[in-house]
PDB file of C-alpha atoms in Angstrom:
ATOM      1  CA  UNK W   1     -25.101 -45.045  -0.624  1.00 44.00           C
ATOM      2  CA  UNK W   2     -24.398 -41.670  -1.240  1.00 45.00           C
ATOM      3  CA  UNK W   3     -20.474 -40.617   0.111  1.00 51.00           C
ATOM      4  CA  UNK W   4     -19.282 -37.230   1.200  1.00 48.00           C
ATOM      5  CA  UNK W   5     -17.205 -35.250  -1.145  1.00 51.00           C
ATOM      6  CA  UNK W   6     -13.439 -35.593  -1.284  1.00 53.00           C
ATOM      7  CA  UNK W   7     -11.576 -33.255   1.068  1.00 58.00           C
ATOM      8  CA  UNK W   8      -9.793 -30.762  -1.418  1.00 66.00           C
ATOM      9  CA  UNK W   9      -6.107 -30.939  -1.894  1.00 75.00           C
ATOM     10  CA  UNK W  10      -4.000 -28.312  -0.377  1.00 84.00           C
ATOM     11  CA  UNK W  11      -2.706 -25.925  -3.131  1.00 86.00           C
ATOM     12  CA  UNK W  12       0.755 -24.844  -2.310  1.00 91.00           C
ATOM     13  CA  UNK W  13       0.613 -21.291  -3.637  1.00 92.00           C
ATOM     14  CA  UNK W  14      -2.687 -20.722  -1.661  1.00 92.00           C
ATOM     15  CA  UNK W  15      -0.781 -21.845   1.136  1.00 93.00           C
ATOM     16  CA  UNK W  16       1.991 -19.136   0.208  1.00 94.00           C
ATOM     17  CA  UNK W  17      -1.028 -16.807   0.068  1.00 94.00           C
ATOM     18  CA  UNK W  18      -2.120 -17.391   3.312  1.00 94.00           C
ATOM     19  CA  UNK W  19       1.586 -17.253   4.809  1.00 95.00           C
ATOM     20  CA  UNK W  20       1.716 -14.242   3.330  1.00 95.00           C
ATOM     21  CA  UNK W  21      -1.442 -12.706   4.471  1.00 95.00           C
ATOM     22  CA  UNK W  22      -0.601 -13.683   8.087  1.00 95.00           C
ATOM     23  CA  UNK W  23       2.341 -11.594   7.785  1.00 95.00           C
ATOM     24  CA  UNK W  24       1.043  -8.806   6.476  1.00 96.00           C
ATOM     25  CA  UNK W  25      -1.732  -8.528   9.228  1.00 95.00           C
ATOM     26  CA  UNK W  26       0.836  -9.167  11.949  1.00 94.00           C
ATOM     27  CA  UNK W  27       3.123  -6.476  10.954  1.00 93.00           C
ATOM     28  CA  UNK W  28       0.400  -4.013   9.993  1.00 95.00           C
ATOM     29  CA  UNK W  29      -1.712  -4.712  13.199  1.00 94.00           C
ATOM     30  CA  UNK W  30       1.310  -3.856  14.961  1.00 92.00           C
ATOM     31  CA  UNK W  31       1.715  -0.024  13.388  1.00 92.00           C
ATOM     32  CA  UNK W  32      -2.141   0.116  13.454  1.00 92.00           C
ATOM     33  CA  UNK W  33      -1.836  -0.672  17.060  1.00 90.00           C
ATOM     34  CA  UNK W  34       1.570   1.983  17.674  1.00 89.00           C
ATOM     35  CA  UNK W  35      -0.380   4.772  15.991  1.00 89.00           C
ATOM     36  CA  UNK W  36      -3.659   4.409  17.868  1.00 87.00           C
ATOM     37  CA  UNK W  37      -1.760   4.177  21.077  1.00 83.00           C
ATOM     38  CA  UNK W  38       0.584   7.122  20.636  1.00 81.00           C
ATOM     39  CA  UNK W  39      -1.307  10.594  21.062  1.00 78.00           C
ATOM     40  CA  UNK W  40       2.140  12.178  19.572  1.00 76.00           C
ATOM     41  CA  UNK W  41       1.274  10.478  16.138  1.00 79.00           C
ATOM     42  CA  UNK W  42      -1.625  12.374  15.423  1.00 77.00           C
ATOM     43  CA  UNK W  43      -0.254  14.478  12.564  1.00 81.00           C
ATOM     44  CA  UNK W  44      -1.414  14.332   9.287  1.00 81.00           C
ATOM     45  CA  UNK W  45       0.919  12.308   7.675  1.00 84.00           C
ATOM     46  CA  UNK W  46       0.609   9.488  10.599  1.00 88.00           C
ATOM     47  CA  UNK W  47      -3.059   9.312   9.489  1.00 90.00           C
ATOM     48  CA  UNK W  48      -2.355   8.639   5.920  1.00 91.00           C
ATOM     49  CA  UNK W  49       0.404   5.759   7.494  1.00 91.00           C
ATOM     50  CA  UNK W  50      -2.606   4.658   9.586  1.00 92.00           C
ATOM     51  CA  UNK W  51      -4.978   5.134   6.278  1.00 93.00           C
ATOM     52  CA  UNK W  52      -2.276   2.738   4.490  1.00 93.00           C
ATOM     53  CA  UNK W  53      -1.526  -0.200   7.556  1.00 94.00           C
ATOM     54  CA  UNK W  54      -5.286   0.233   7.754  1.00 95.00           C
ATOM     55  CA  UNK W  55      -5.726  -0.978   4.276  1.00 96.00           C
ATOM     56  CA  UNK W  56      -3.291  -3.232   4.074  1.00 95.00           C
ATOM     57  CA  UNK W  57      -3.966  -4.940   7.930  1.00 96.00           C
ATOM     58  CA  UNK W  58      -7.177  -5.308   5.792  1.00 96.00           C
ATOM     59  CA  UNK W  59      -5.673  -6.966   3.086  1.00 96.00           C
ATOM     60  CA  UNK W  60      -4.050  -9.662   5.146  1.00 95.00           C
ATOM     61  CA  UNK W  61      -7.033 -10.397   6.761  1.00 96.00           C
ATOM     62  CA  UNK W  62      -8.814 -10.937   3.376  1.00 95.00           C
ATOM     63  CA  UNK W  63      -6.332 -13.818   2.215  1.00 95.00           C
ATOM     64  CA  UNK W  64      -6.406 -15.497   5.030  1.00 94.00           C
ATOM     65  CA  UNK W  65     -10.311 -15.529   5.003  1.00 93.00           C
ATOM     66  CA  UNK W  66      -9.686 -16.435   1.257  1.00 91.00           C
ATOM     67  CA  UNK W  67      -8.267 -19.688   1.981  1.00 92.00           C
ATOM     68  CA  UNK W  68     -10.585 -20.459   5.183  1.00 90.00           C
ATOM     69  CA  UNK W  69     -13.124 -20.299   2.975  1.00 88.00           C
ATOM     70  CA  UNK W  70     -11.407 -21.933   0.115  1.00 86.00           C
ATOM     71  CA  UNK W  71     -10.464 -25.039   1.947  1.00 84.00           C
ATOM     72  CA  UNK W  72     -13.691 -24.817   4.935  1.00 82.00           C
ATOM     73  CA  UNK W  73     -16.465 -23.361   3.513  1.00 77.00           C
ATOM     74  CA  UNK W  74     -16.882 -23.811  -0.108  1.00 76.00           C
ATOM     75  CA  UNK W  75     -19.298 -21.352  -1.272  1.00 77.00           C
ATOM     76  CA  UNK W  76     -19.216 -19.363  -4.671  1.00 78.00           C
ATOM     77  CA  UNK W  77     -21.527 -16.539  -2.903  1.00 80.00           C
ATOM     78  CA  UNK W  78     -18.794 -16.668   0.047  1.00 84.00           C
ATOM     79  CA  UNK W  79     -16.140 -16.714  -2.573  1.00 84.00           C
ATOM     80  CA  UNK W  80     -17.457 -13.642  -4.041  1.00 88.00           C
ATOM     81  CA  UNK W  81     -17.395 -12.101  -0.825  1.00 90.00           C
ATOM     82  CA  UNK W  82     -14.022 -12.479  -0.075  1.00 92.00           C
ATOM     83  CA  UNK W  83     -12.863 -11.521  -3.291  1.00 92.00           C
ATOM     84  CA  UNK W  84     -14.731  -8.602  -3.195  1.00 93.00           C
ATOM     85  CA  UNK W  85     -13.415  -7.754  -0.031  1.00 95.00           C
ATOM     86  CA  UNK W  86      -9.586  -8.364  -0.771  1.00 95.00           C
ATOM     87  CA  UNK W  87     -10.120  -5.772  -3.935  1.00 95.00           C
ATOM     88  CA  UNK W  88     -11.393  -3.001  -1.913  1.00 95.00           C
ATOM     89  CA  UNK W  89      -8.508  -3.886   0.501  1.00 95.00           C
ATOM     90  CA  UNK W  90      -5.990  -3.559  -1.830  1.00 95.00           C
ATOM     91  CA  UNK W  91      -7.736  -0.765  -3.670  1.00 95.00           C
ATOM     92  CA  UNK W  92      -7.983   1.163  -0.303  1.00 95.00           C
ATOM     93  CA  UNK W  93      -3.749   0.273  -0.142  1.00 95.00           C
ATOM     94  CA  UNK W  94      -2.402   1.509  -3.611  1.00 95.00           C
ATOM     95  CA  UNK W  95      -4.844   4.441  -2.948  1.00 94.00           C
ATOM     96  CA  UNK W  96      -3.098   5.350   0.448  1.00 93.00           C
ATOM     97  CA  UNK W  97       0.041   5.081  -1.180  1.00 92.00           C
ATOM     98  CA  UNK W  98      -0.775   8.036  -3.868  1.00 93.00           C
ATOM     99  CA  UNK W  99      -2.403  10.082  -1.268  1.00 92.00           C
ATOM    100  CA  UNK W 100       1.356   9.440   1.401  1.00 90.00           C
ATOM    101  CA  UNK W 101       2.711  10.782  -2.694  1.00 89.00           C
ATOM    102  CA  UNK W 102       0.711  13.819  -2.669  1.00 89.00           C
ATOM    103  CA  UNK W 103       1.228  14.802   0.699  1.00 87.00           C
ATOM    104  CA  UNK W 104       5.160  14.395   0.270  1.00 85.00           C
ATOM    105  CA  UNK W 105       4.745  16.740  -2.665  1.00 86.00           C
ATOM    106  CA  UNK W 106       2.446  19.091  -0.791  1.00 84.00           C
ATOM    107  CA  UNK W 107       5.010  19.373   1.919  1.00 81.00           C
ATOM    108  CA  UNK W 108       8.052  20.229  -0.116  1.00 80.00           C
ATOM    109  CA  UNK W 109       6.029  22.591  -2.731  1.00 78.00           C
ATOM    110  CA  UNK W 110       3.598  24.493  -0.242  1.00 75.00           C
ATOM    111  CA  UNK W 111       6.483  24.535   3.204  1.00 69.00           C
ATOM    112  CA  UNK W 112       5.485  27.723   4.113  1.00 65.00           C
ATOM    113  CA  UNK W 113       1.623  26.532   4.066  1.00 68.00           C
ATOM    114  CA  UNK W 114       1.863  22.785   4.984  1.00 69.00           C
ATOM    115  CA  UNK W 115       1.212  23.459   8.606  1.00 70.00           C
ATOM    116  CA  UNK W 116      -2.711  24.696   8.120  1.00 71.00           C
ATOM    117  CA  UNK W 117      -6.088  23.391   8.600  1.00 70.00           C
ATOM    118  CA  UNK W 118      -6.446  23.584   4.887  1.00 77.00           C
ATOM    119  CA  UNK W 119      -3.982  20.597   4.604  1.00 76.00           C
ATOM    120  CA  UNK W 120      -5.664  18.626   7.208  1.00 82.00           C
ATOM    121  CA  UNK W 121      -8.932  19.703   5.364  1.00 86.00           C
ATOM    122  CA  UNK W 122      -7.119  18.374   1.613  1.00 86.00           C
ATOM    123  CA  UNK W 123      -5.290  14.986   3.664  1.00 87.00           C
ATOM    124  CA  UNK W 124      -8.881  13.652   5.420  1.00 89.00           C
ATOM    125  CA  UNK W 125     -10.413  14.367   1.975  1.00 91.00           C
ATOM    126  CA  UNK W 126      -8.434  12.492  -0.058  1.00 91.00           C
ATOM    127  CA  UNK W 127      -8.685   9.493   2.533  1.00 93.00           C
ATOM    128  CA  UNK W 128     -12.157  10.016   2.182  1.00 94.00           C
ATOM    129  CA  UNK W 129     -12.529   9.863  -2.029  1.00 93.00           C
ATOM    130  CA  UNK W 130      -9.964   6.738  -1.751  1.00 93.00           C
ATOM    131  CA  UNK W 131     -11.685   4.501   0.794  1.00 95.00           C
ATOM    132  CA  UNK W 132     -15.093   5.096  -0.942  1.00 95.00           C
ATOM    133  CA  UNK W 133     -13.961   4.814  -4.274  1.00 95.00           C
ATOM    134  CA  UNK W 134     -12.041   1.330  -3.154  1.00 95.00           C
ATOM    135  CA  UNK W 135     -15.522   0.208  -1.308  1.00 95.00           C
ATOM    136  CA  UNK W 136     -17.121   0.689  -4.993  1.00 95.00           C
ATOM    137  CA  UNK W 137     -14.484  -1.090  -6.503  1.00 94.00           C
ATOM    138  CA  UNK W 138     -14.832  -3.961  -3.867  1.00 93.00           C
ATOM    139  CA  UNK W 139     -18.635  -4.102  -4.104  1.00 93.00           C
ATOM    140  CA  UNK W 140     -18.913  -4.294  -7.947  1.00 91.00           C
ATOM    141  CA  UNK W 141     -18.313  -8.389  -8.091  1.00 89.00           C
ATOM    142  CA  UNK W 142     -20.978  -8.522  -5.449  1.00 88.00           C
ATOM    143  CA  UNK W 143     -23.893  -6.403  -6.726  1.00 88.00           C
ATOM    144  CA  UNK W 144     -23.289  -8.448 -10.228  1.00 83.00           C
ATOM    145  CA  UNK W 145     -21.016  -7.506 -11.846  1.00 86.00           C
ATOM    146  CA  UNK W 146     -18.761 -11.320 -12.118  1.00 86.00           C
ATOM    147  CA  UNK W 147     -19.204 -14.283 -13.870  1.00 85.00           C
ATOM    148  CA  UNK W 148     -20.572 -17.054 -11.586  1.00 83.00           C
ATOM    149  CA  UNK W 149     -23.136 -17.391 -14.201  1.00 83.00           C
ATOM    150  CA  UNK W 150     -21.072 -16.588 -17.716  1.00 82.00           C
ATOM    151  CA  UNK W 151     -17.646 -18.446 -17.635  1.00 82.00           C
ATOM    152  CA  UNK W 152     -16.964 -17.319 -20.683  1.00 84.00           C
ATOM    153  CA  UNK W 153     -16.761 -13.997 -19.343  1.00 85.00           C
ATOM    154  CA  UNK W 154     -14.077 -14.694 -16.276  1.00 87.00           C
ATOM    155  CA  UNK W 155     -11.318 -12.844 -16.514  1.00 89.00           C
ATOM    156  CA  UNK W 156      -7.560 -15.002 -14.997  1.00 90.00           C
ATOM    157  CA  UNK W 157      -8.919 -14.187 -11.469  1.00 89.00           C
ATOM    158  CA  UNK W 158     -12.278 -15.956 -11.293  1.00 84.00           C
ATOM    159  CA  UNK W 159     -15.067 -14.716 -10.580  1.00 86.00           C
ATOM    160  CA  UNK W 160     -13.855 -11.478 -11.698  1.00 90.00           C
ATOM    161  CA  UNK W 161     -14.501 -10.837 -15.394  1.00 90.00           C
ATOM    162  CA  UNK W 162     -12.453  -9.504 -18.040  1.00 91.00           C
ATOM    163  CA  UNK W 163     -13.769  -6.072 -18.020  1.00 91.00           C
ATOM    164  CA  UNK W 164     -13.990  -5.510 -14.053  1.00 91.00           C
ATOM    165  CA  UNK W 165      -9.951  -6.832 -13.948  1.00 92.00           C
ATOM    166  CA  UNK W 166      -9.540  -4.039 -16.940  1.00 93.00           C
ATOM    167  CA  UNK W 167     -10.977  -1.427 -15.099  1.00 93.00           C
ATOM    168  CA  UNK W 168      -8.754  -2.215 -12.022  1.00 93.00           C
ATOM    169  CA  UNK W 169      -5.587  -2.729 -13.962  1.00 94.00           C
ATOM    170  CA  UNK W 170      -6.463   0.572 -16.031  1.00 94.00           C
ATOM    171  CA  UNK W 171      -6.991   2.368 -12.657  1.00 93.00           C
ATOM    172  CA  UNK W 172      -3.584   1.074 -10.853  1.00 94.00           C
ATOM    173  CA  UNK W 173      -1.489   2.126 -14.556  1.00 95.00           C
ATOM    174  CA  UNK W 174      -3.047   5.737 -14.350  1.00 95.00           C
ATOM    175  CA  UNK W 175      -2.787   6.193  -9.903  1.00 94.00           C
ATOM    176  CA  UNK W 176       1.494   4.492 -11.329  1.00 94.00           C
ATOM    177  CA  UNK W 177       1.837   7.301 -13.996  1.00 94.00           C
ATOM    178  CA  UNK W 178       0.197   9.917 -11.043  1.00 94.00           C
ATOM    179  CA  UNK W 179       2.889   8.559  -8.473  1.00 92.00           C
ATOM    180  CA  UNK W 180       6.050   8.825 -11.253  1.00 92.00           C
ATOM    181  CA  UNK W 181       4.989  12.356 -12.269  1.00 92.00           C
ATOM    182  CA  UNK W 182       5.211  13.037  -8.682  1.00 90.00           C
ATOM    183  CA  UNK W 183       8.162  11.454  -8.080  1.00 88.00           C
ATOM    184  CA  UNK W 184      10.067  13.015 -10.258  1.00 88.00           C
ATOM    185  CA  UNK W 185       8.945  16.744  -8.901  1.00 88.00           C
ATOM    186  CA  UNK W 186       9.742  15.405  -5.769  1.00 85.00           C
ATOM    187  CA  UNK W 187      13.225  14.961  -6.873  1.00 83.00           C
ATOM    188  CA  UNK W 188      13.656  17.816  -8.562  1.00 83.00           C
ATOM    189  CA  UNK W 189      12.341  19.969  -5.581  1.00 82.00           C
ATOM    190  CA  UNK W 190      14.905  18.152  -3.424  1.00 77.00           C
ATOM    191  CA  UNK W 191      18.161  18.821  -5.849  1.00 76.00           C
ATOM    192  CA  UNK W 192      16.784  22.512  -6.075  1.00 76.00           C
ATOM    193  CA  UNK W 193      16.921  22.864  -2.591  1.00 67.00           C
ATOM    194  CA  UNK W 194      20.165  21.404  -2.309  1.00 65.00           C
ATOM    195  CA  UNK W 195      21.617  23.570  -5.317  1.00 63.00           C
ATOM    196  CA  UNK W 196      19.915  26.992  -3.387  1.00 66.00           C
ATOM    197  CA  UNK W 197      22.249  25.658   0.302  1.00 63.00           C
ATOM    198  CA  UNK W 198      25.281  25.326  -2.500  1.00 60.00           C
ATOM    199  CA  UNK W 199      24.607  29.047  -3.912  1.00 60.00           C
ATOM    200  CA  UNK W 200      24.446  30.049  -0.209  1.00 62.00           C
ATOM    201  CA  UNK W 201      27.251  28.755   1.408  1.00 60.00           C
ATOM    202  CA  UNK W 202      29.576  28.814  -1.769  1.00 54.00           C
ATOM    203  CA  UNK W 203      29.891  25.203  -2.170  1.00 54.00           C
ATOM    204  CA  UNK W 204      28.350  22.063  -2.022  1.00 50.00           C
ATOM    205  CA  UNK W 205      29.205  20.055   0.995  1.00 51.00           C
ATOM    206  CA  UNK W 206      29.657  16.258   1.342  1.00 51.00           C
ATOM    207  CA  UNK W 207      26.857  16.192   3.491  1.00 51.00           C
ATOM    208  CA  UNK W 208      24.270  17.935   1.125  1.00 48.00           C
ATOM    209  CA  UNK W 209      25.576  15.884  -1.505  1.00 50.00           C
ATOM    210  CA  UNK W 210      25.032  12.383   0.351  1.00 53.00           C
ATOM    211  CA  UNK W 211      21.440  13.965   1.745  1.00 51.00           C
ATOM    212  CA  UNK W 212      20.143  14.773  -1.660  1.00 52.00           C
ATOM    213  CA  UNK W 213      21.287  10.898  -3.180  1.00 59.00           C
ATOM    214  CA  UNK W 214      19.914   9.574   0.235  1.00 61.00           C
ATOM    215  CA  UNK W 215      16.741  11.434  -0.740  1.00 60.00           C
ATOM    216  CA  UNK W 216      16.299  10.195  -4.020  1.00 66.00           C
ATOM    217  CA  UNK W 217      17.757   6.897  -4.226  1.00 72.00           C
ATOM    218  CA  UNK W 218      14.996   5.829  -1.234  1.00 72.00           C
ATOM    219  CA  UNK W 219      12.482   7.763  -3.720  1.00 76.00           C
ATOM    220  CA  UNK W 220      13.772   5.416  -6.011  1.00 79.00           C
ATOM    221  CA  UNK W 221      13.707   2.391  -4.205  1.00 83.00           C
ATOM    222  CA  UNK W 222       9.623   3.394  -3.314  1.00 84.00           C
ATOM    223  CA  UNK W 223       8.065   4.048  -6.278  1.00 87.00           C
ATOM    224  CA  UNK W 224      10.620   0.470  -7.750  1.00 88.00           C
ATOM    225  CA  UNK W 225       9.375  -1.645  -4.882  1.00 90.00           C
ATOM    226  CA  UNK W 226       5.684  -0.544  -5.811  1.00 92.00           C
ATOM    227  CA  UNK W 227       6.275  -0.765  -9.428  1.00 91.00           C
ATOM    228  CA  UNK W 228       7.923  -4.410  -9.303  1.00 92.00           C
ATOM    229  CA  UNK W 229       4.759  -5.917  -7.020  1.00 92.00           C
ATOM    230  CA  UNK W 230       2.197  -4.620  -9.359  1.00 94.00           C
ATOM    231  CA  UNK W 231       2.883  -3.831 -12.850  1.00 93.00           C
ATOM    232  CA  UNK W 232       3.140  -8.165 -13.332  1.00 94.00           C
ATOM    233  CA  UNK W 233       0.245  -8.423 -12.287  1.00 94.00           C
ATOM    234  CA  UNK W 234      -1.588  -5.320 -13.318  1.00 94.00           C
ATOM    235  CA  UNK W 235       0.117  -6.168 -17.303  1.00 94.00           C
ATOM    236  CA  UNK W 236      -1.319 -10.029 -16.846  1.00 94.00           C
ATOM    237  CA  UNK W 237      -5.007  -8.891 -15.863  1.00 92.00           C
ATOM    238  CA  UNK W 238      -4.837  -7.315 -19.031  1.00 91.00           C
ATOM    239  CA  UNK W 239      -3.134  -9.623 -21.680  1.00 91.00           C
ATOM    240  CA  UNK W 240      -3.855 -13.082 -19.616  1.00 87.00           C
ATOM    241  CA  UNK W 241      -6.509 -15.729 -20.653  1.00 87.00           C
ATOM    242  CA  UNK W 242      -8.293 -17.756 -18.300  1.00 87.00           C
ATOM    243  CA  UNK W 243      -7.467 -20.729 -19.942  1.00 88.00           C
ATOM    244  CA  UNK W 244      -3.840 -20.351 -19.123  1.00 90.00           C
ATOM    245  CA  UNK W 245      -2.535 -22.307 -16.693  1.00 90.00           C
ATOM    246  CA  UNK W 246      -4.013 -21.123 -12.819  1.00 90.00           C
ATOM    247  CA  UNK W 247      -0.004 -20.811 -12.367  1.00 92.00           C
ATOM    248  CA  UNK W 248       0.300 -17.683 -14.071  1.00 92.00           C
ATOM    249  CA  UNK W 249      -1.976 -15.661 -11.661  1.00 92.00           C
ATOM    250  CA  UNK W 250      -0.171 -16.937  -8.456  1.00 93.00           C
ATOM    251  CA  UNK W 251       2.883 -16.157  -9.762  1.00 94.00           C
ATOM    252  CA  UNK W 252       2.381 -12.971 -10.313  1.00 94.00           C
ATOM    253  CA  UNK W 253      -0.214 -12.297  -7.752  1.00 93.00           C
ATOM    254  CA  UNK W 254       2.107 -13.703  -4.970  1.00 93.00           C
ATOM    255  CA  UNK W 255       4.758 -10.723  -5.288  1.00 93.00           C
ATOM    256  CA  UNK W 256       1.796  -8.005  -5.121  1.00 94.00           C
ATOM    257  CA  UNK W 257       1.064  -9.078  -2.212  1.00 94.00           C
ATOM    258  CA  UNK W 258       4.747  -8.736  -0.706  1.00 93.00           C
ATOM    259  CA  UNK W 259       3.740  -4.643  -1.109  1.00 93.00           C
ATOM    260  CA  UNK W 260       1.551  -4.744   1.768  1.00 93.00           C
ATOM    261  CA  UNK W 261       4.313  -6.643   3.553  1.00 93.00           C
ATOM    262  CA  UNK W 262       6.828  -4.409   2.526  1.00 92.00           C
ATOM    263  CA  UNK W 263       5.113  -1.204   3.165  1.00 92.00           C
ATOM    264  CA  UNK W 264       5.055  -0.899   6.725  1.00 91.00           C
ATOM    265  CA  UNK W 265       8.935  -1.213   6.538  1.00 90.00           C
ATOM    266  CA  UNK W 266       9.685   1.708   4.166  1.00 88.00           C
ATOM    267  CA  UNK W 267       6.594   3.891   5.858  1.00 86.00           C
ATOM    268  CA  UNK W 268       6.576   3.229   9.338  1.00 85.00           C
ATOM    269  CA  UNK W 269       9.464   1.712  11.131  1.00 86.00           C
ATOM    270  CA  UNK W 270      12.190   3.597   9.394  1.00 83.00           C
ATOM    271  CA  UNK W 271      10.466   6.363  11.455  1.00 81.00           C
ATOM    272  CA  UNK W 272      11.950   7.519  14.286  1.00 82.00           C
ATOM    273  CA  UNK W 273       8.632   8.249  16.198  1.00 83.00           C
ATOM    274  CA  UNK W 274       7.520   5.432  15.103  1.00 85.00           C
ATOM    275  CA  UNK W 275      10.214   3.370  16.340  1.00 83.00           C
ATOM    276  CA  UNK W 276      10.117   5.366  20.337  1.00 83.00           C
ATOM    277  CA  UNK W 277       6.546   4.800  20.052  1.00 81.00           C
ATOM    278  CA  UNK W 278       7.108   0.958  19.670  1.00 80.00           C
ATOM    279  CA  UNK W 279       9.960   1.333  23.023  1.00 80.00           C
ATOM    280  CA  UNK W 280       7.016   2.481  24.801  1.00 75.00           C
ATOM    281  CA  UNK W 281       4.593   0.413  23.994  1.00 71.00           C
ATOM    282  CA  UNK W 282       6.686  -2.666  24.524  1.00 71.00           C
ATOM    283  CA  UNK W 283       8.920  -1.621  27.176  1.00 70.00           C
ATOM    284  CA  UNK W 284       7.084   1.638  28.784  1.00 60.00           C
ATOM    285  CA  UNK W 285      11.276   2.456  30.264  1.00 47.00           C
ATOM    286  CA  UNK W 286      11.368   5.574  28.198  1.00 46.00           C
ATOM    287  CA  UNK W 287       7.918   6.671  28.826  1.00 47.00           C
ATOM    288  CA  UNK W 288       9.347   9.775  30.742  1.00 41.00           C
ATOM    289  CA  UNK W 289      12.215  10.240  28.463  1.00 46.00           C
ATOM    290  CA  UNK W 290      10.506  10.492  25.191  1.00 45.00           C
ATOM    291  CA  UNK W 291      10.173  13.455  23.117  1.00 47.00           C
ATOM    292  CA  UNK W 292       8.470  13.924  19.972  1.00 46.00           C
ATOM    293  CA  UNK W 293       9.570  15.822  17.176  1.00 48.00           C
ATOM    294  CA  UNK W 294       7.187  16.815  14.423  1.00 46.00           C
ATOM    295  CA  UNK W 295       8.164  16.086  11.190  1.00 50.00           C
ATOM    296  CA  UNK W 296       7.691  16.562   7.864  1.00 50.00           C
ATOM    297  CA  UNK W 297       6.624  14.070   5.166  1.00 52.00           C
ATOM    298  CA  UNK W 298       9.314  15.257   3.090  1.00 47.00           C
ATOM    299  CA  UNK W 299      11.538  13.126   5.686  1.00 49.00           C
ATOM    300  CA  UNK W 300      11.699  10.367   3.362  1.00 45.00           C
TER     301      UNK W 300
END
């Protein structure tokens, strides 16, 4: 008589995974929820923080539908999907993250200019080219291009192959280099400023000095907390071998994932709109008493 097959066992770093994806959609739902329900946070760099919780709300969502499926549903076409769909998420997220970069630059170098339709014409573009270039990346593996047929061709995260994971790792390296180039104009644009109020009032005071670190240590801890989540895992795509032990990819693929959980901390509830908005929409006390203020993205 012919048996069912044996339940499979419970791996504990996809167990991590899905921990970790139910934390990321919780907290991400919650600013994707804040921004939708506040009409104040309609500015344009609120939409790329919407663009990004989006993404990564997104992301969540796709590893916990990874292990459903894993563990329920055991499926190499429904594999595929999933995996397709947690690249384009995650695509979609390092891509908001560049275009929040450019906008922080845009504000500092063009002040005078910031404040125009052309920005709001350049910021819903770029959200634009980076969700449908993340869609494309997503929906490679599923129109073919993976190696449910060629095993030798799998790359460390199966059933992506080699080349696909190249092309991904090449593409977060070069949107890294973009984001440090950036960065570093960004702080140099900062200590001019702060140099210029010196020159004008004579002398630099404590509080310009402590502003400017401020400024560029959280720069600093930004483009570090991005760079520590994915260059492991980015550098292993490239030099791994799918005959190393399964290990390797979770340990390293664990921590990228903490970037979606760490992003709406450092991009949305440090915010001080953000944060009334959430007194509102939990409490509704201050409803009355709330002002908005308009800020820059150069706010960091």
């Amino acid at each position: 008589s012919s048996r069912p097959p044996a339940p499979t066992a419970l791996n504990p770093w996809d167990v991590m995974l899905c921990v970790s994806g139910t934390a990321i959609a919780c907290e991400n739902a919650l600013v994707v929820a804040i921004i939708c329900y506040s009409p104040a946070l309609r500015t344009p760099m609120f939409v790329l923080v919407g663009s990004l919780a989006t993404a990564d709300l997104l992301a969540g969502l796709g590893l916990i539908l990874n292990f459903v499926f894993q563990y329920v549903i055991r499926s190499e076409t429904v594999s595929l999907l999933t995996v397709g769909f947690l690249v384009a998420s995650f695509a979609a997220s390092v891509s908001s993250l560049l275009a929040i970069t450019v906008d922080r630059y845009l504000s500092l170098y063009n002040a005078l200019t910031y404040y125009s339709e052309r920005t709001v014409l350049c910021i819903h573009t770029m959200l634009a080219g980076a969700w449908g270039v993340s869609l494309c990346l997503g929906l490679l593996p599923i129109l073919g291009w993976n190696c449910l047929h060629d095993r030798a061709a799998c790359s460390v995260v199966r059933p992506l192959t080699k080349s696909n994971v190249t092309l991904l790792s090449a593409s977060f390296f070069l949107i890294f280099l973009i984001m440090l180039h950036l960065y570093i104009e960004i702080c140099k644009i900062v200590c001019r400023h702060a140099h210029q109020i010196a020159l004008q009032q004579h002398f630099l005071t404590a509080s310009h000095y402590v502003a400017t670190k401020k400024g560029v240590s959280t720069l600093a801890i930004i483009l570090g907390t991005f760079g520590a989540s994915w260059l492991p895992f980015a550098i292993y795509c490239v030099v791994g071998d799918p005959e190393y032990p399964s290990v390797y990819t979770y340990a390293t693929l664990l921590p990228a994932t903490y970037n979606s959980m760490i992003n709406p901390i450092i991009y949305a509830y440090r915010n001080q709109e953000i944060q009334r908005s959430m007194w509102v929409l939990f409490c509704g006390c201050f409803q009355a008493k709330v002002s908005f203020r308009s800020r820059s993205p150069s706010d960091v």
